[in-house]
mmCIF file of C-alpha atoms in Angstrom:
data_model
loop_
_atom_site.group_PDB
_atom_site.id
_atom_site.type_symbol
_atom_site.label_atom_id
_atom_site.label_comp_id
_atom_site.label_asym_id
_atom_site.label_seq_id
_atom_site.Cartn_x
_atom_site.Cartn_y
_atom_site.Cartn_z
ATOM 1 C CA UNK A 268 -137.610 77.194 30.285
ATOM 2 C CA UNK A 269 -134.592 79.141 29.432
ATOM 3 C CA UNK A 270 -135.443 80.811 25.861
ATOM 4 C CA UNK A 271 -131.651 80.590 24.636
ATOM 5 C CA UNK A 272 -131.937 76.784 24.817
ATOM 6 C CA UNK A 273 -133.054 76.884 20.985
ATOM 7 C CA UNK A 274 -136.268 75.073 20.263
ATOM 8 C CA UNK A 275 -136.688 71.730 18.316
ATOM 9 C CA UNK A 276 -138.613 71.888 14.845
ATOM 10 C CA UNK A 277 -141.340 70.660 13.646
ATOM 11 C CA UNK A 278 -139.626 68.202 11.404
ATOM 12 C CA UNK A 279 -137.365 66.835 14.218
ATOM 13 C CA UNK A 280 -140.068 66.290 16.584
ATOM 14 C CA UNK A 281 -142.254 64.478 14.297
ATOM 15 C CA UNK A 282 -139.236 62.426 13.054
ATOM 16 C CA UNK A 283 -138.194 61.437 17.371
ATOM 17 C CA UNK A 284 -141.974 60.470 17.058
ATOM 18 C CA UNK A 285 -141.712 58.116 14.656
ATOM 19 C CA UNK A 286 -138.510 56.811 15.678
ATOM 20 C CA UNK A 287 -140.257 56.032 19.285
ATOM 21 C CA UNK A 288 -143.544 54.326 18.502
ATOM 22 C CA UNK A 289 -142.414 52.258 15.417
ATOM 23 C CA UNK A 290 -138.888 51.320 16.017
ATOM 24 C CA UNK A 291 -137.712 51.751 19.877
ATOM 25 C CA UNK A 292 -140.618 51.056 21.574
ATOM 26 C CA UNK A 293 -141.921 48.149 19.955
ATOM 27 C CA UNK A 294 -138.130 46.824 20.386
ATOM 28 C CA UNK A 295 -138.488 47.020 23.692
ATOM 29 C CA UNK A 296 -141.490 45.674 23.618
ATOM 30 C CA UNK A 297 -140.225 42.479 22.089
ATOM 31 C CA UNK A 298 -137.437 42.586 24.437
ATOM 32 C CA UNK A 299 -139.238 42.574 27.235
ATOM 33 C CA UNK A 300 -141.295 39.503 26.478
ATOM 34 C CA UNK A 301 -138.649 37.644 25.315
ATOM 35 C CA UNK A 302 -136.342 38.345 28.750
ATOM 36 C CA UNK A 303 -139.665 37.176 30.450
ATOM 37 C CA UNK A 304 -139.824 34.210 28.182
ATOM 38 C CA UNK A 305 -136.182 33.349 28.854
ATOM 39 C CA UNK A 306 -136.752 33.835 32.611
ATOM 40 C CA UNK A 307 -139.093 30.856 32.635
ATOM 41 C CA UNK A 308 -137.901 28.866 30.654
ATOM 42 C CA UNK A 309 -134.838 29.096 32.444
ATOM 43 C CA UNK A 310 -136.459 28.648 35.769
ATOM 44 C CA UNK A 311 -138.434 25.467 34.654
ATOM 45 C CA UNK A 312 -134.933 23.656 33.946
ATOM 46 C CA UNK A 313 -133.933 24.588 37.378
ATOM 47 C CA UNK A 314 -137.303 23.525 38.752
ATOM 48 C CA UNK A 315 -138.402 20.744 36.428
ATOM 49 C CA UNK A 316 -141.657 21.220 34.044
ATOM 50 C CA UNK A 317 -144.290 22.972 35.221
ATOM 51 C CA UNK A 318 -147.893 21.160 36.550
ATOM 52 C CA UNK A 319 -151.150 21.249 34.930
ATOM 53 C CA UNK A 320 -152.320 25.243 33.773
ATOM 54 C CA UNK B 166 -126.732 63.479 32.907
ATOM 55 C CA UNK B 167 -124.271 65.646 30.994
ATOM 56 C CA UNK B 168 -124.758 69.055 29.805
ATOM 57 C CA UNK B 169 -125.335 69.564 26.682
ATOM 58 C CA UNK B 170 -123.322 71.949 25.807
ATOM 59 C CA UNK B 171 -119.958 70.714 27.449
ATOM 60 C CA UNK B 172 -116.935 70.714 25.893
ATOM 61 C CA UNK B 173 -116.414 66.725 26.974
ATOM 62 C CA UNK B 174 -116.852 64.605 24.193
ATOM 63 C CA UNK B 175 -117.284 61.537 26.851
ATOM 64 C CA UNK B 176 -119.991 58.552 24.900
ATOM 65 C CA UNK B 177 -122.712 60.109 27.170
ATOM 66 C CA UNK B 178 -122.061 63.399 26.225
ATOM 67 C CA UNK B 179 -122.388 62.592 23.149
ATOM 68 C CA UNK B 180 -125.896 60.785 23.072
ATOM 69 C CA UNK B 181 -127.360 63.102 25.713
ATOM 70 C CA UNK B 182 -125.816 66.189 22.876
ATOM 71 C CA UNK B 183 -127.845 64.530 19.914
ATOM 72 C CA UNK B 184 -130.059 66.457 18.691
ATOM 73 C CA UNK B 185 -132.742 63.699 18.135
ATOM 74 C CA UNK B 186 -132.437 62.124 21.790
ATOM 75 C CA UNK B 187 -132.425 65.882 23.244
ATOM 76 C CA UNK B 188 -135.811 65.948 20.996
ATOM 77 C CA UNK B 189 -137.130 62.975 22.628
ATOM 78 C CA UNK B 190 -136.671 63.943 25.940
ATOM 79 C CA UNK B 191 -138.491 67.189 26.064
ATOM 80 C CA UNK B 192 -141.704 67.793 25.705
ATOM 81 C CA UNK B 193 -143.355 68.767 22.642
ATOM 82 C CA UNK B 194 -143.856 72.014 21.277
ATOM 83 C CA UNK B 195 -145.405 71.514 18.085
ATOM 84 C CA UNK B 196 -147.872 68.534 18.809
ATOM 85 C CA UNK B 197 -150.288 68.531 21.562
ATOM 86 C CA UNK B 198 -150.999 65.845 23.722
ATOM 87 C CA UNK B 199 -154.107 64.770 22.359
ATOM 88 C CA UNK B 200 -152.389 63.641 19.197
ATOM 89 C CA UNK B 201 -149.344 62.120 20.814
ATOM 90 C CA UNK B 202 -150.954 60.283 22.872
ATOM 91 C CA UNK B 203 -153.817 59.470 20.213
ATOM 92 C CA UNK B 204 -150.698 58.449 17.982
ATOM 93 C CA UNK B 205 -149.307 55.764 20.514
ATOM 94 C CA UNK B 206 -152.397 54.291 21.034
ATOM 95 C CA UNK B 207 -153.098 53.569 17.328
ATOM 96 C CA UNK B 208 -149.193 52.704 17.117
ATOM 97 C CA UNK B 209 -149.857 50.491 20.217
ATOM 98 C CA UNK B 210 -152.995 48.600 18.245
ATOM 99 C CA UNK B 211 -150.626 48.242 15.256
ATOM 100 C CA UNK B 212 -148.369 46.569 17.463
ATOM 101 C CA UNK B 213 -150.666 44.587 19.325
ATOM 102 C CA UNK B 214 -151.954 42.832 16.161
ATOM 103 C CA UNK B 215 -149.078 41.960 14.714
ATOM 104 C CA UNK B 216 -147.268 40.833 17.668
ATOM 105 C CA UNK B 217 -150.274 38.700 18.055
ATOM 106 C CA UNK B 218 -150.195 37.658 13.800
ATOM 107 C CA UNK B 219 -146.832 36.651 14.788
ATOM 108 C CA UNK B 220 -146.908 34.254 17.466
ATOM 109 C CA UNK B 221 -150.016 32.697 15.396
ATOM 110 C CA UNK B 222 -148.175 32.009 12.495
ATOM 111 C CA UNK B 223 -145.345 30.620 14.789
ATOM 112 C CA UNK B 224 -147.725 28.163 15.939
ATOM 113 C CA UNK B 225 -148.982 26.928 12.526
ATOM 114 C CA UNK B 226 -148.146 23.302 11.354
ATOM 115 C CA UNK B 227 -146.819 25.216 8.355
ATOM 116 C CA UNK B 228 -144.273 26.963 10.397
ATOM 117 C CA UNK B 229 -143.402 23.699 12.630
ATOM 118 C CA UNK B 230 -142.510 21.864 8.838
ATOM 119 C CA UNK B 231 -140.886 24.666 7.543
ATOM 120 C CA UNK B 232 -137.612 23.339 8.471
ATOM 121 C CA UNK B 233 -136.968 19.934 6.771
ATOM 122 C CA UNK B 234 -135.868 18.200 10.272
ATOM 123 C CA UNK B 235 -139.771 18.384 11.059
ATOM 124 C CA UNK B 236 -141.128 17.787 7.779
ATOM 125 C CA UNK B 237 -138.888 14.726 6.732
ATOM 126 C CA UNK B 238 -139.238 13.063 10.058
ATOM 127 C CA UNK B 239 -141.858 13.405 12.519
ATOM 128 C CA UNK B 240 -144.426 15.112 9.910
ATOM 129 C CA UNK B 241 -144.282 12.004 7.906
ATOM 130 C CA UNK B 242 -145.077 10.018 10.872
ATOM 131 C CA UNK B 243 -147.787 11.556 11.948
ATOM 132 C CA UNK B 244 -149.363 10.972 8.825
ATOM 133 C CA UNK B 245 -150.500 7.385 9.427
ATOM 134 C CA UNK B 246 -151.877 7.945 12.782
ATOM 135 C CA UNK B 247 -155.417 8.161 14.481
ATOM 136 C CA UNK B 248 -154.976 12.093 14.375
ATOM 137 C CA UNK B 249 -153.960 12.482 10.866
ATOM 138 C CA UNK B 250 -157.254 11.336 9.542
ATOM 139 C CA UNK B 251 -160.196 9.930 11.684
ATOM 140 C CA UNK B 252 -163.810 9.033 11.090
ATOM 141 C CA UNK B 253 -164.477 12.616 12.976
ATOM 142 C CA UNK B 254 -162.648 14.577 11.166
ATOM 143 C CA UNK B 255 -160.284 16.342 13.543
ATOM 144 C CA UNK B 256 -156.949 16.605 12.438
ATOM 145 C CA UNK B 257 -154.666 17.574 15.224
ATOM 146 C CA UNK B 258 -151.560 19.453 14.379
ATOM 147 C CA UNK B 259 -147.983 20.147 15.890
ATOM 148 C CA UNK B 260 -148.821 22.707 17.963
ATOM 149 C CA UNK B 261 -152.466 20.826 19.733
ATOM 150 C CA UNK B 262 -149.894 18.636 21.424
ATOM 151 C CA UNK B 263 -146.535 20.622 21.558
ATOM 152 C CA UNK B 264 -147.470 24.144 22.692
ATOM 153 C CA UNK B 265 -149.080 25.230 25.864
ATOM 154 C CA UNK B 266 -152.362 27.689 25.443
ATOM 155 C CA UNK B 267 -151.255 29.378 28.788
ATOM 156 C CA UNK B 268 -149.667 32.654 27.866
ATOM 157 C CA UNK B 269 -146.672 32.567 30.114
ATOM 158 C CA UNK B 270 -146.219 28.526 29.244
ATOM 159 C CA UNK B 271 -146.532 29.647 25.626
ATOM 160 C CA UNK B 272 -144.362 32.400 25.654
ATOM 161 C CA UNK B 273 -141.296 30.011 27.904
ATOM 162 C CA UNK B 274 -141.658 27.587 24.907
ATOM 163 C CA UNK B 275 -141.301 29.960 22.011
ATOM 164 C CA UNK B 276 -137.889 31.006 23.873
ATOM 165 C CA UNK B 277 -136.738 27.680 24.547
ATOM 166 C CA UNK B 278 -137.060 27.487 20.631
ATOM 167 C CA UNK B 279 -134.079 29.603 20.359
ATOM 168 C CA UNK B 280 -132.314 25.589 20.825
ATOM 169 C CA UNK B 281 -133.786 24.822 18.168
ATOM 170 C CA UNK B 282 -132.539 27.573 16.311
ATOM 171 C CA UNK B 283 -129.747 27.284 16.976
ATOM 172 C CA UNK B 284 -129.874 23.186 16.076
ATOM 173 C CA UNK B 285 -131.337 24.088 12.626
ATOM 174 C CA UNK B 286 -128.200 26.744 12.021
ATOM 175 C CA UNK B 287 -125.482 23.689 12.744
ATOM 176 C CA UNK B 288 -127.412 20.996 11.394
ATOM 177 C CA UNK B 289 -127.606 19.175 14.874
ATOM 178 C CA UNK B 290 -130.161 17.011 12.876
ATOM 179 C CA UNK B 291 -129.848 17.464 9.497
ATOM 180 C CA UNK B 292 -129.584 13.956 8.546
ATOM 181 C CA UNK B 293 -132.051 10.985 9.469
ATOM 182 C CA UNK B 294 -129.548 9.153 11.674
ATOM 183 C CA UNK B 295 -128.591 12.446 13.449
ATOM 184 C CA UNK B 296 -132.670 12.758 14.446
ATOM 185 C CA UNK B 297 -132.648 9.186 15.413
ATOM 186 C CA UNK B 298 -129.698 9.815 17.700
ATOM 187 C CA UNK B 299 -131.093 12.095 19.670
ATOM 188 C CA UNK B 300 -134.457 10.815 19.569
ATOM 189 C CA UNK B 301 -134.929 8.997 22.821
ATOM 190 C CA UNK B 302 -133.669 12.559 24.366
ATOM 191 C CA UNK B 303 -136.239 14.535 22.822
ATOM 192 C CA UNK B 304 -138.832 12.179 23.219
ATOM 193 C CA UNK B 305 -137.897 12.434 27.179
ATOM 194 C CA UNK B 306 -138.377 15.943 27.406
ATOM 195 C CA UNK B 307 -141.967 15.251 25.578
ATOM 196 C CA UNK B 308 -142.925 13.295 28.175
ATOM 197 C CA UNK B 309 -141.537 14.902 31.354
ATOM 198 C CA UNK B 310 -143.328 17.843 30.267
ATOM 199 C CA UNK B 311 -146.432 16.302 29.770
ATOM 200 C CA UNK B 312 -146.178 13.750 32.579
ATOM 201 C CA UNK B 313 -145.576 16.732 34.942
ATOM 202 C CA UNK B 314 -148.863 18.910 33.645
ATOM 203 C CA UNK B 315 -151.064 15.689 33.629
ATOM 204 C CA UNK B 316 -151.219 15.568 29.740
ATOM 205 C CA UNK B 317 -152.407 18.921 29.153
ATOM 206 C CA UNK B 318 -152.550 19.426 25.713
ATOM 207 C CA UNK B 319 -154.011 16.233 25.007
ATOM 208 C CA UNK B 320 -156.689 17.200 27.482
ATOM 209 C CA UNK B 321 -157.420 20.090 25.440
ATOM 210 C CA UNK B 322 -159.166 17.445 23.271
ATOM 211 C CA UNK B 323 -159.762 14.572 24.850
ATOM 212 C CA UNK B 324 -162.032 14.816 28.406
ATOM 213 C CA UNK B 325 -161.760 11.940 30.691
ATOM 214 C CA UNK B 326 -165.252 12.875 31.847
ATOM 215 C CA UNK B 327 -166.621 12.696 28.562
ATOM 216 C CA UNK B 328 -165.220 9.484 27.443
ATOM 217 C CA UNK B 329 -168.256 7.387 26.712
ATOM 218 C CA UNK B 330 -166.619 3.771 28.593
ATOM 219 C CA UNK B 331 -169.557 1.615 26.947
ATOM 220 C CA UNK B 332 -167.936 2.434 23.584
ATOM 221 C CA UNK B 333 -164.407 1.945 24.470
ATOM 222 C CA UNK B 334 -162.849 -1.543 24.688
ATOM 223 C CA UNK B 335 -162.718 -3.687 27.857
ATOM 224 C CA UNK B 336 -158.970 -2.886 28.154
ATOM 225 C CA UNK B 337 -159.112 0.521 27.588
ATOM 226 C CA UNK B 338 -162.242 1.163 30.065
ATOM 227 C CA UNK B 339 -160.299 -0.606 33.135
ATOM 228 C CA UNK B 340 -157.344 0.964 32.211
ATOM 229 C CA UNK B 341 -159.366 4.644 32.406
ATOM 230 C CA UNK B 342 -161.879 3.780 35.166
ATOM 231 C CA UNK B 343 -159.103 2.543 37.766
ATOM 232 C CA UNK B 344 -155.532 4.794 36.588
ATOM 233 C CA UNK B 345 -157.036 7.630 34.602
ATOM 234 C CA UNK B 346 -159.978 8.789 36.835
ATOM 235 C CA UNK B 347 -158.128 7.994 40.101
ATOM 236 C CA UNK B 348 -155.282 10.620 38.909
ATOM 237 C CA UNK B 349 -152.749 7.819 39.429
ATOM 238 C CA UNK B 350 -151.900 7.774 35.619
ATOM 239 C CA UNK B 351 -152.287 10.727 32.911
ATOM 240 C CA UNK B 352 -152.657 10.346 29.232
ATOM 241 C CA UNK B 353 -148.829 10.440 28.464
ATOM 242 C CA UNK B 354 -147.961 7.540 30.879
ATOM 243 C CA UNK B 355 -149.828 4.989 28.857
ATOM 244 C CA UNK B 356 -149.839 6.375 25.623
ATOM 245 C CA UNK B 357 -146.895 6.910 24.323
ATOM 246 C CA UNK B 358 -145.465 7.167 20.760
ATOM 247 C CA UNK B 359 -149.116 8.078 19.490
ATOM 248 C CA UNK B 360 -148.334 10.394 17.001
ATOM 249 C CA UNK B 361 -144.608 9.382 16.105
ATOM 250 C CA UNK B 362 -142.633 6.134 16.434
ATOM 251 C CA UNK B 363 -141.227 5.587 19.179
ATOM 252 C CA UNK B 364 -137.716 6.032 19.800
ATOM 253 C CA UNK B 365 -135.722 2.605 19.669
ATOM 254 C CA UNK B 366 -134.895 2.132 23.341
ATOM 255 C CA UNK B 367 -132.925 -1.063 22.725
ATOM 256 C CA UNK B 368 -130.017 0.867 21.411
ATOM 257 C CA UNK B 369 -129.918 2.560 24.628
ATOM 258 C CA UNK B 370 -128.105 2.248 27.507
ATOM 259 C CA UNK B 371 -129.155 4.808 29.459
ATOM 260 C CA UNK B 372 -132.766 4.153 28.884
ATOM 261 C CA UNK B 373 -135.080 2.328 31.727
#
């Protein structure tokens, strides 16, 4: 770690924290399930509705 | 990845320079791991739950007639059939017949809802005769679907092993013993337009 690279505060690091774990990551959370949700549903038009669970 | 520092003032250089994202990508140095990771597990739970609150509401009957398509048409249907009210008591609602329990099934559906977003935003059937238009198209998908996983949802309920056939009409009990329990026929291929009328398939063409 070069010491001239000047270190984050306290503030800022907390604030990225919150940022992360209730905003972006819960976004891409959502995202996530929702391409996978697409995916399928997409895939059973191509292939037709899917058979008993 | 570009340096920090540089003079370029490219869109990468730029995010990469922010001060926040250069926070996020380094490690901490005033919170240990213990509480970081303590905090994304508790932010994890928070998530968890109400992802989870929210697909449950989204599969209420109150959520299915929030929109007045639902509520003005099919809802008011429903409400003089065998599942609306029934010597037993059960009352079986939108989502017993019209959403998969299967996670992945469930999910698919909620996303192919987006259609129907996007039908409630341009009034695709805002009036009666608009619904009854497309009915005999909707109605199809209904019973592709359920034709092609053997009347899940209704089995959900209804158990052809547990149907008592000395308490169900002649009819019904050679229609059962010799197309239901041979796996020939499923629920949806004889029972049709249970909980809704039926589309009127005079009017159409199209329709076999």
């Amino acid at each position: 770690m070069q010491t001239a690279v000047a270190q984050s505060s306290k503030a800022r690091e907390a604030m990225s924290f919150l940022i992360l774990s209730v905003f972006i990551w819960p976004v891409i959370a959502v995202g996530f399930v929702a391409v996978y949700g697409f995916a399928f549903w997409i895939f059973f038009i191509l292939s037709g509705p899917p058979g008993p669970a | 990845m570009a340096n920090p520092s540089s003079e370029r003032r490219g869109l990468w250089a730029r995010i990469a320079g922010n001060s926040i994202i250069r926070t996020m990508a380094r490690p901490s140095v005033h919170f240990s791991l213990a509480f970081l990771t303590l905090g994304g597990f508790v932010a994890g739970v928070a998530f968890w739950g109400a992802f989870n609150t929210a697909l449950e509401f989204a599969n209420t009957e109150k959520f299915c007639i929030g929109c007045h398509e639902m509520r003005d048409n099919v809802y008011q249907e429903l409400q003089g059939t065998i599942h609306w009210t029934n010597r037993s008591g059960v009352r079986a609602t939108c989502p017993d017949c019209h959403v998969p329990h299967a996670w992945t099934l469930k999910i698919a559906r909620k996303m192919a809802a987006s259609r129907e977003i996007y039908g409630m935003l341009f009034g695709v059937i805002d009036t009666r005769e608009k619904f009854l238009a497309v009915r005999p198209e909707l109605a199809q998908h209904e019973w592709d679907r359920m034709s092609a996983n053997r009347s899940t949802e209704c089995r959900n309920c209804h158990k052809p092993e547990s149907m008592n056939f000395d308490k169900q009409k002649a009819q019904a009990v050679a229609a059962h013993k010799n197309q239901l329990l041979t796996g020939e026929k499923t629920c949806i291929d004889c029972h049709k337009g249970i909980a809704h009328k039926l589309p009127n398939v005079e009017e159409l063409p199209t329709f076999e």
